[in-house]
Amino acid sequence: MASINLLPDEILHHILLYVFPEETLTNIALLSKHFNRVAHEPLLWKYYCEHNFKYWESAHHFKERLAGNPHDTDWRSLFLLRLGRNARIAQLVDGIVASRVSRLQKIEQVCQYGYDAKDFLLTQCRVPDSVDDVLARRYYSCSVLDSIHRSLAIEEWAKYQRYAARRNDEDALSNEQLNCGMRLERALGAFDMFMLHDNEGDLDEITDLLNDIATRFRRAHVGLDQMTVRQKAIALAQWLHSNNMTGLNDPTEQTYRYLRNCLIGRALRDEHHPSLPIISAAIYSAIASRLGLEAYPCALPNHVHATVLSPQGISLDGRPLAEELSQRRECMFLDPYGSDEEVPLDYIHNFLYRLGIHTGHEDLLNPTATDLIVMRTAQNIRASFTSFRTNERPLSQLIPMIELNRGDWARNLQPALYSMIWASIMMVPVLPENDEVRWDWQQDVRDLLTYFYEYFPEDSWLVEKYVCPMYDTFAAPSRRQNDWELPSRRVRDQIRDIRSVDASTKPPRSRSDLVEGIRIKYRVGQVFKHKRYEYHGLILGWTVDGAATWNENPLVPSSRAWSNYSQPFYRCMVGTDGSDHHVLAEENIEVVELRGGPEVLPPEIRDLMPMAGKFFKRWDGERGVFVSNLKELFPED
């Protein structure tokens, strides 16, 4: 009988492509010298790296490695590095899910791996319902991934800081000055990263989508290279409009303010491509730049157009300009949001006149720099947030305003506002000379610190990395109490306190320790309905020390002795996004008896399921309760 050892290397190599890499490592390579040689072939491990790990930390320069000589990279060692990191990340995630002690520290450790952690975290975000701690594992894995995504977004905006520190002060707006050290689609895609969770559409994928659209446009226009700038610009506007890639379908006052319309990544991925004028103009400009056109958004009051510039000394129609105009460039305007034709300059002037703007039109008609486009997008996100919060319609009718993917609306509300605050901080140039700018920036930092402290304590490392150094630069010298004291000291002290509390244990609350005669009727994890207002919620904890004890800093362990209050109070998860915690007296709670799968839960509780993992392991349909992941705090519940 012929031995498999006699097969040519090429055949064995092809067979090993279908073998698990771990099997190749531990067994195949030990079979014989022949197999050992084939099992160490660089092309085999290049294939394993490429097909077993989709996401790579930028420091690996993985795409450049793929395009280079395969023998210049030790692919086997690279694979082993990722395998080892996955094992460490798995250990950390298990610890994050199992215990609140040092949870933030472990999250920060995972985040230090950056995108090398994403592949494994995605598997944990999508574990099957049969996993014992499914809700907790999904929630905390997504929380870690969210922090990594935010780090990439903030790093993208940090490019503006580095640009502003070295920019020149030429009067003429150059391409570099307008881009502000960033690429437009990535600067706007940073907002998507705050709400990406476990979905497709990160910064690189946004770039790939735009590249694909540009390629499709080229294929549809064979004679593109023979067109003039004006012809190309109009052809692109018409093609995008006919393919429904910009604008909104039949917008109303409410649908205009949907969060999805503010996000360039969402607009590119959605089959209807919904986008506000500023995003439509950005999409147009990004694709136009890939076609050899110089295009930018032009942010006028109340509307954003796209402007396309001709080459210097050449008209939009390809004719040389007169000698006295040889240093000038012509420009044209388009409205990708609402039209597929060129917008006449007279129309724009009339538009400005109707707004009461009678002078300074030339300045307004200049291309708008990327940092200002980012800030205007941030204000649109704030408007969406405010519209959701202030609308008095039933919650079921408001969900589409904040929902990006089916069922994820509860995870989007706080990150949306958080992204706006971060953008406001990062889009201020280094060393502003204006004291008013300094003061406004410090107000934004206070908002950020409040928000991160309450909702995103896992971002301590990001605040420390980006905000503290900026704080030391931005704060006026008069703010320092001593020459040697950095203005960021208070911020660093706050982060130190958070980490100290994270590493501490909190005294448990046990029913058996209660004073005789005091009885806690309800348990952590039960679903209830408010007797008066009839909304539903989940019980997170209880106290017999009075409602005021819940107003203490939740990060600080309580040392308050038991009292003789006869009226227990319960902290409950209710409301619009799972972050609204109510403190209710026992007399206002009516527990709902439920049995079966998640489908038996009230709709508002089903909507909270992604957020419930912060406190619970899973829904137990047989007992009709959420299984507590708070045993360290309430061991008998």
XYZ file of C-alpha atoms in Angstrom:
637
model
C 0.000 0.000 0.000
C 1.342 3.423 -0.944
C 2.318 5.625 1.975
C 0.929 9.134 2.359
C 4.549 10.109 2.961
C 5.144 9.552 -0.742
C 2.737 12.331 -1.713
C 4.381 15.432 -3.180
C 4.785 18.439 -0.892
C 2.238 20.398 -2.918
C -0.470 17.787 -2.278
C 0.304 17.589 1.444
C 0.300 21.377 1.641
C -3.147 21.473 0.070
C -4.439 18.817 2.479
C -3.119 20.746 5.491
C -5.095 23.793 4.430
C -8.168 21.882 5.651
C -6.600 20.793 8.940
C -6.994 22.844 12.115
C -3.758 24.802 12.707
C -3.574 23.504 16.279
C -3.644 19.953 14.883
C -0.807 20.816 12.524
C 1.196 22.186 15.441
C 0.695 19.374 17.916
C 0.355 16.257 15.749
C 1.016 16.609 12.022
C 4.459 18.168 12.436
C 5.535 15.208 14.596
C 4.572 12.435 12.160
C 7.785 12.436 10.113
C 10.541 14.651 8.800
C 8.586 14.990 5.570
C 5.457 16.178 7.376
C 7.532 18.390 9.661
C 9.042 20.148 6.659
C 5.659 20.719 5.027
C 4.110 21.778 8.349
C 6.714 24.561 8.640
C 6.140 25.908 5.137
C 5.664 29.742 5.384
C 2.825 29.776 2.834
C 0.850 27.326 4.984
C 1.109 29.541 8.055
C 0.403 32.630 5.993
C -2.844 30.932 4.967
C -3.617 30.047 8.608
C -2.997 33.635 9.705
C -5.111 35.083 6.939
C -8.074 32.723 7.365
C -8.152 32.243 11.140
C -7.811 35.874 12.185
C -9.771 38.595 10.432
C -8.680 41.542 12.576
C -5.105 42.566 13.324
C -3.570 45.295 15.458
C -2.042 47.952 13.194
C 1.449 47.367 14.611
C 1.580 44.049 12.714
C 1.246 45.843 9.331
C -0.622 42.728 8.293
C -1.906 43.951 4.903
C 1.600 45.052 3.951
C 2.932 41.642 4.989
C 0.330 39.893 2.826
C 1.351 41.958 -0.186
C 5.078 41.408 0.395
C 7.412 38.460 0.049
C 5.951 35.623 2.178
C 9.446 34.540 3.207
C 10.100 37.950 4.812
C 7.639 37.130 7.620
C 7.819 34.359 10.199
C 4.156 33.427 9.734
C 4.269 30.502 12.138
C 5.580 32.700 14.959
C 2.980 35.323 14.128
C 0.242 32.702 14.335
C 1.590 31.422 17.651
C 1.649 34.993 18.973
C -2.032 35.452 18.161
C -2.879 32.021 19.560
C -1.143 32.866 22.830
C -2.869 36.224 23.040
C -6.246 34.604 22.490
C -5.563 32.248 25.390
C -4.672 35.167 27.663
C -7.687 37.169 26.529
C -9.959 34.166 27.173
C -8.593 33.941 30.704
C -9.193 37.654 31.285
C -12.731 37.551 29.876
C -13.605 34.646 32.149
C -12.396 36.703 35.093
C -14.322 39.780 33.954
C -17.547 37.802 33.752
C -17.031 35.919 37.000
C -16.208 38.724 39.442
C -16.589 42.466 39.848
C -13.278 42.653 41.733
C -10.560 44.063 39.425
C -13.009 43.910 36.538
C -11.918 47.283 35.126
C -8.267 46.299 35.456
C -8.860 43.137 33.427
C -10.827 45.086 30.812
C -7.927 47.496 30.427
C -5.518 44.589 30.030
C -7.609 43.157 27.182
C -7.856 46.591 25.561
C -4.074 46.836 25.425
C -4.123 44.055 22.822
C -6.186 46.312 20.560
C -7.557 44.688 17.425
C -5.705 41.457 18.214
C -8.486 40.897 20.763
C -11.394 41.534 18.402
C -11.704 38.101 16.786
C -12.000 36.350 20.146
C -14.283 39.013 21.634
C -16.651 38.647 18.685
C -16.999 34.929 19.400
C -17.936 35.795 22.994
C -20.396 38.489 21.902
C -22.165 35.824 19.856
C -22.113 32.824 22.189
C -25.265 30.659 21.877
C -28.214 31.052 24.236
C -27.377 27.687 25.825
C -24.233 29.082 27.517
C -24.716 29.304 31.288
C -23.642 32.955 31.557
C -24.764 34.016 28.092
C -26.033 37.504 28.983
C -23.027 38.428 31.119
C -20.535 37.040 28.614
C -22.139 38.890 25.727
C -22.425 42.133 27.681
C -18.886 42.312 29.034
C -17.269 41.073 25.825
C -19.144 43.770 23.947
C -18.165 46.356 26.574
C -14.481 45.512 26.119
C -14.847 45.575 22.342
C -16.643 48.929 22.562
C -13.729 50.388 24.513
C -11.297 49.136 21.861
C -13.457 50.629 19.124
C -13.564 53.945 20.968
C -9.777 53.925 21.273
C -9.482 53.675 17.476
C -12.008 56.484 17.006
C -10.239 58.784 19.444
C -6.858 57.985 17.897
C -8.291 59.017 14.527
C -9.353 62.370 15.994
C -5.988 62.700 17.755
C -4.433 63.064 14.285
C -5.965 66.541 14.260
C -4.030 67.423 17.413
C -0.768 66.346 15.820
C -1.611 68.260 12.653
C -2.585 71.421 14.536
C 0.712 71.362 16.429
C 2.744 71.632 13.204
C 0.447 73.391 10.717
C 1.493 76.564 8.957
C -0.584 79.728 8.754
C -0.843 80.200 5.005
C -3.918 82.122 3.928
C -4.739 79.850 1.006
C -6.630 76.714 1.919
C -4.559 73.739 0.814
C -5.676 70.136 0.683
C -3.650 69.428 3.812
C -5.226 72.314 5.720
C -8.736 71.255 4.735
C -8.159 67.633 5.726
C -6.556 68.668 9.050
C -4.330 65.614 9.113
C -7.328 63.275 8.816
C -9.237 61.521 6.064
C -12.802 62.790 5.933
C -14.525 59.399 5.897
C -12.404 58.094 8.776
C -12.905 61.228 10.869
C -16.680 60.826 10.465
C -16.504 57.033 10.713
C -15.105 57.521 14.219
C -18.662 58.267 15.362
C -19.752 54.872 14.021
C -17.093 53.221 16.156
C -18.784 54.377 19.359
C -21.910 52.429 18.389
C -20.419 49.601 16.337
C -20.649 46.938 19.084
C -20.269 43.502 17.443
C -21.363 44.618 13.969
C -19.526 45.107 10.692
C -18.409 48.567 9.610
C -15.205 49.705 11.292
C -12.939 52.394 9.830
C -11.149 50.070 7.403
C -14.441 48.567 6.272
C -15.838 52.061 5.642
C -12.812 52.761 3.447
C -13.355 49.462 1.609
C -17.028 50.295 1.010
C -16.129 53.656 -0.521
C -13.435 52.049 -2.664
C -15.994 49.519 -3.882
C -18.526 52.244 -4.755
C -15.870 54.178 -6.668
C -14.940 51.017 -8.582
C -18.582 50.364 -9.461
C -18.957 53.940 -10.691
C -15.879 53.592 -12.892
C -17.235 50.400 -14.402
C -20.487 52.162 -15.216
C -18.645 55.048 -16.916
C -16.151 53.643 -19.389
C -15.152 57.052 -20.762
C -14.601 58.629 -17.366
C -10.996 59.646 -18.006
C -12.044 61.661 -21.052
C -14.614 63.693 -19.091
C -14.034 67.204 -17.814
C -14.150 67.966 -14.086
C -17.696 69.321 -14.418
C -18.875 66.292 -16.366
C -17.347 63.880 -13.837
C -18.838 65.768 -10.899
C -22.341 65.804 -12.347
C -22.124 62.190 -13.527
C -21.187 61.106 -9.994
C -24.048 63.091 -8.437
C -26.532 61.552 -10.881
C -25.212 58.022 -10.371
C -25.337 58.271 -6.570
C -28.834 59.737 -6.738
C -30.123 57.079 -9.128
C -28.683 54.344 -6.913
C -30.250 55.878 -3.798
C -26.868 56.205 -2.067
C -27.378 59.652 -0.605
C -30.205 61.614 1.014
C -33.372 60.404 2.728
C -36.535 58.851 1.360
C -39.547 61.042 2.221
C -38.054 62.580 5.386
C -40.340 63.934 8.097
C -39.457 66.124 11.055
C -39.039 62.996 13.192
C -37.274 60.672 10.738
C -34.798 63.423 9.827
C -33.443 63.225 13.389
C -32.888 59.465 13.398
C -29.432 58.637 14.760
C -28.632 56.399 11.783
C -28.737 59.420 9.477
C -25.733 60.943 11.281
C -23.378 58.009 10.694
C -21.422 57.583 7.480
C -20.727 53.889 8.054
C -24.377 53.178 8.671
C -25.360 55.114 5.538
C -22.943 53.088 3.417
C -24.047 49.693 4.790
C -27.808 50.236 4.930
C -29.684 49.126 1.829
C -31.518 52.499 1.795
C -28.341 54.533 2.538
C -30.051 57.148 4.742
C -27.951 60.242 5.438
C -28.235 63.860 6.481
C -26.949 66.513 4.055
C -23.562 66.635 5.791
C -23.087 62.852 5.438
C -24.345 62.872 1.849
C -21.818 65.606 1.015
C -19.065 63.659 2.775
C -19.878 60.458 0.874
C -19.871 62.384 -2.385
C -16.555 64.081 -1.575
C -14.870 60.849 -0.483
C -15.876 59.025 -3.680
C -15.003 62.013 -5.863
C -11.487 62.089 -4.407
C -11.075 58.464 -5.483
C -11.958 59.505 -9.024
C -9.275 62.193 -9.198
C -11.549 65.098 -8.281
C -10.818 67.557 -5.493
C -14.103 67.787 -3.615
C -15.076 68.887 -0.119
C -18.206 69.507 1.904
C -19.261 73.139 2.069
C -21.169 73.707 5.301
C -23.567 76.582 4.843
C -26.024 77.582 7.555
C -28.943 75.113 7.585
C -27.547 72.950 4.772
C -24.361 71.286 3.528
C -23.392 71.148 -0.135
C -20.419 69.570 -1.875
C -17.986 71.783 -3.744
C -15.675 70.581 -6.516
C -12.539 72.522 -7.493
C -10.876 72.628 -10.864
C -7.087 72.263 -11.259
C -5.186 75.521 -10.903
C -5.353 77.608 -14.082
C -7.873 75.233 -15.712
C -11.620 75.728 -15.922
C -14.162 73.159 -14.807
C -14.771 72.489 -18.492
C -11.113 71.733 -19.195
C -10.113 75.017 -20.843
C -7.069 77.050 -19.759
C -7.991 80.183 -17.811
C -6.842 83.630 -18.903
C -3.275 84.483 -17.936
C -4.365 86.873 -15.195
C -6.459 84.035 -13.705
C -3.797 81.336 -14.031
C -3.354 81.102 -10.258
C -7.066 80.707 -9.611
C -9.340 77.683 -9.492
C -12.971 77.476 -10.489
C -15.491 75.811 -8.222
C -18.941 74.327 -8.606
C -21.556 73.264 -6.075
C -23.743 70.192 -5.818
C -26.393 69.022 -3.371
C -25.931 65.237 -3.085
C -28.640 65.124 -0.423
C -31.478 66.463 -2.553
C -30.468 66.829 -6.188
C -28.489 65.198 -8.992
C -27.684 68.447 -10.806
C -25.209 71.260 -10.342
C -26.430 73.962 -7.968
C -26.124 77.413 -9.601
C -24.126 79.969 -7.624
C -27.033 82.434 -7.847
C -29.243 79.914 -6.053
C -26.768 79.670 -3.174
C -26.482 83.450 -2.902
C -30.279 83.723 -2.800
C -30.360 80.967 -0.170
C -27.978 82.984 2.009
C -29.957 86.187 1.459
C -33.131 84.426 2.614
C -31.298 83.490 5.824
C -30.492 87.167 6.379
C -26.828 86.805 5.421
C -26.011 89.697 3.094
C -22.216 89.894 3.388
C -19.291 87.523 3.678
C -20.592 85.073 1.090
C -17.111 84.362 -0.284
C -15.901 83.050 3.071
C -18.999 80.881 3.508
C -18.554 79.377 0.039
C -15.053 78.120 0.778
C -14.625 74.362 1.368
C -15.150 73.430 4.997
C -12.257 71.874 6.910
C -12.672 68.342 8.259
C -12.486 69.381 11.917
C -15.515 71.635 11.441
C -17.399 68.868 9.628
C -16.714 66.578 12.596
C -17.998 69.206 15.025
C -21.140 69.821 12.986
C -21.806 66.079 12.867
C -21.375 65.986 16.637
C -24.044 68.655 16.979
C -26.371 66.628 14.755
C -25.869 63.644 17.061
C -26.658 65.848 20.056
C -29.852 66.957 18.296
C -30.839 63.301 17.736
C -30.134 62.541 21.400
C -32.159 65.537 22.571
C -35.027 64.732 20.215
C -35.241 61.205 21.629
C -35.051 62.344 25.238
C -37.616 65.138 24.948
C -40.156 63.390 22.741
C -43.279 62.465 24.719
C -44.536 59.792 22.343
C -44.706 56.161 23.572
C -41.334 54.445 23.796
C -42.244 51.876 21.159
C -42.620 54.719 18.653
C -39.312 56.297 19.660
C -37.130 53.203 19.310
C -36.499 53.708 15.535
C -34.958 57.098 16.364
C -32.000 55.483 18.086
C -31.961 51.937 16.670
C -29.184 51.077 14.211
C -29.615 47.318 14.041
C -32.623 45.356 15.180
C -32.787 45.246 18.970
C -29.670 47.352 19.687
C -31.303 50.688 20.483
C -30.755 50.316 24.243
C -26.991 50.079 23.655
C -26.777 53.207 21.471
C -28.209 56.091 23.455
C -25.399 56.799 25.923
C -22.544 56.052 23.455
C -24.104 58.515 20.993
C -23.800 61.427 23.396
C -20.433 60.159 24.606
C -19.077 60.313 21.049
C -20.240 63.902 20.731
C -18.430 64.904 23.935
C -15.184 63.211 22.878
C -15.317 64.908 19.461
C -15.797 68.300 21.126
C -12.649 67.715 23.168
C -10.447 66.320 20.413
C -11.381 68.894 17.737
C -9.806 71.824 19.610
C -6.274 72.765 18.443
C -3.308 72.427 20.746
C -2.287 75.589 22.607
C -5.341 77.757 21.880
C -4.529 81.396 22.559
C -8.142 82.299 23.226
C -9.000 82.046 26.934
C -12.663 81.537 26.007
C -11.715 78.466 23.985
C -9.721 77.178 26.946
C -12.685 77.666 29.261
C -15.144 75.974 26.872
C -12.747 73.062 26.445
C -12.458 72.582 30.192
C -16.245 72.606 30.470
C -16.384 69.846 27.868
C -13.812 67.879 29.869
C -15.975 68.180 32.976
C -18.909 66.796 31.001
C -16.736 63.954 29.734
C -15.458 63.080 33.190
C -18.985 63.026 34.584
C -20.177 60.848 31.744
C -17.269 58.432 31.732
C -17.409 58.112 35.522
C -21.096 57.196 35.453
C -21.403 55.138 32.280
C -17.949 54.216 30.918
C -15.481 53.653 33.790
C -13.736 51.055 31.598
C -12.378 54.020 29.592
C -10.084 55.217 32.383
C -7.095 54.291 30.233
C -8.391 56.420 27.355
C -8.955 59.454 29.572
C -5.478 58.984 31.010
C -3.892 58.604 27.576
C -5.599 61.465 25.738
C -7.343 63.879 28.100
C -4.759 64.253 30.857
C -1.893 65.396 28.566
C -4.261 67.803 26.784
C -5.515 69.095 30.101
C -1.960 69.972 31.141
C -1.508 71.859 27.865
C -4.862 73.605 27.670
C -5.280 74.717 31.277
C -4.170 78.287 31.772
C -1.122 78.776 34.066
C -3.314 80.554 36.590
C -5.157 77.279 37.154
C -2.070 75.719 38.787
C -1.911 75.962 42.536
C 1.834 75.297 42.416
C 4.399 75.450 39.633
C 5.074 71.751 40.054
C 1.418 70.672 40.088
C -0.090 69.566 36.789
C -3.686 70.679 36.113
C -4.578 67.061 35.321
C -3.773 65.955 38.845
C -7.417 65.942 39.914
C -8.354 63.863 36.901
C -5.575 61.401 37.600
C -6.650 61.248 41.262
C -10.198 60.439 40.156
C -8.930 57.638 37.920
C -6.807 56.351 40.781
C -9.890 56.281 43.027
C -11.850 54.340 40.394
C -9.086 51.764 40.135
C -8.797 51.509 43.905
C -12.507 50.811 44.266
C -12.341 48.353 41.358
C -9.705 46.330 43.219
C -11.641 46.339 46.510
C -14.309 44.005 47.776
C -17.679 45.378 48.805
C -19.411 44.125 51.963
C -22.174 41.685 50.967
C -25.789 42.120 51.937
C -27.141 38.888 53.318
C -30.711 38.231 54.322
C -29.508 36.140 57.250
C -27.741 39.198 58.731
C -30.898 41.293 58.904
C -32.357 42.422 62.197
C -35.086 40.091 63.384
C -38.469 41.157 62.120
C -37.230 42.684 58.859
C -38.133 40.653 55.799
C -37.072 41.250 52.212
C -39.982 40.074 50.116
C -38.437 40.194 46.623
C -35.192 38.907 45.143
C -32.545 40.069 42.698
C -33.495 39.060 39.161
C -37.275 39.153 39.493
C -39.382 40.939 36.886
C -41.880 43.413 38.310
C -44.517 45.946 37.340
C -44.870 49.280 39.118
C -48.245 49.244 40.843
C -49.046 52.848 40.028
C -47.277 53.642 36.753
C -47.422 50.116 35.303
C -43.985 50.068 33.737
C -41.855 46.930 33.991
C -38.360 46.517 35.376
C -35.790 44.179 36.921
C -34.714 44.087 40.561
C -30.967 44.677 40.912
C -30.595 44.934 44.662
C -32.230 45.835 47.956
C -31.566 47.777 51.140
C -33.236 48.278 54.498
C -31.244 51.462 55.190
C -33.639 53.763 53.359
C -33.694 55.064 49.805
C -31.064 57.711 50.592
C -28.326 55.065 50.797
C -28.662 54.452 47.063
C -27.549 58.031 46.434
C -24.077 57.228 47.686
C -21.284 56.800 45.180
C -21.978 53.315 43.761
C -18.247 52.718 43.324
C -17.491 53.159 47.019
C -18.092 50.148 49.301
C -20.719 50.880 51.901
C -19.901 50.500 55.578
C -23.281 51.657 56.857
C -24.687 49.463 59.626
C -28.083 47.828 59.309
C -30.906 49.981 60.641
C -34.420 49.245 61.730
C -36.268 50.541 58.666
C -39.316 48.396 58.132
C -39.762 49.473 54.524
C -37.208 47.821 52.197
C -36.179 49.653 49.036
C -35.059 48.119 45.748
C -32.742 49.376 43.043
C -34.290 48.489 39.692
C -33.362 48.599 36.024
C -36.072 50.324 34.005
C -36.489 53.003 31.409
C -35.137 53.750 28.002
C -31.686 52.217 27.835
C -30.936 50.156 30.923
C -28.869 52.916 32.514
C -31.923 54.428 34.207
C -32.017 52.915 37.691
C -35.003 53.648 39.903
C -35.170 53.200 43.660
C -38.598 51.888 44.623
C -40.285 51.130 47.908
C -41.446 47.558 48.338
C -45.066 48.649 48.480
C -44.860 49.928 44.869
C -43.605 46.657 43.399
C -45.711 43.860 41.994
C -43.700 40.849 40.853
C -44.792 39.361 37.530
C -44.989 35.555 37.390
C -43.566 34.356 34.069
C -42.542 30.948 32.737
C -41.003 30.112 29.387
C -38.449 31.538 26.986
C -37.521 35.201 26.563
C -40.577 35.644 24.352
C -42.817 35.637 27.464
C -41.093 38.731 28.839
C -42.751 42.160 28.494
C -41.423 44.009 25.420
C -39.537 46.631 27.438
C -37.721 43.864 29.349
C -36.783 42.052 26.139
C -35.315 45.356 24.917
C -33.175 45.509 28.052
C -31.717 42.014 27.546
C -28.416 43.263 26.018
C -27.918 45.568 29.018
C -29.118 43.029 31.597
C -25.850 41.129 31.208
C -24.210 43.747 33.395
C -26.029 42.173 36.361
C -27.362 38.779 35.255
C -26.067 35.546 33.734
C -29.150 34.446 31.818
C -32.926 34.244 31.830
C -34.173 31.127 33.660
C -37.503 30.295 32.060
C -38.272 27.473 34.491
C -37.955 29.662 37.592
C -39.152 32.823 35.894
C -36.200 34.963 37.002
C -32.928 36.345 35.699
C -30.019 34.427 37.234
C -27.988 36.847 39.341
C -24.359 37.627 38.566
C -24.236 39.748 41.729
C -23.568 36.964 44.219
C -20.605 38.860 45.660
C -23.002 41.611 46.732
C -26.179 39.601 47.363
C -24.971 36.043 48.090
C -28.372 34.683 49.152
C -30.373 36.011 46.191
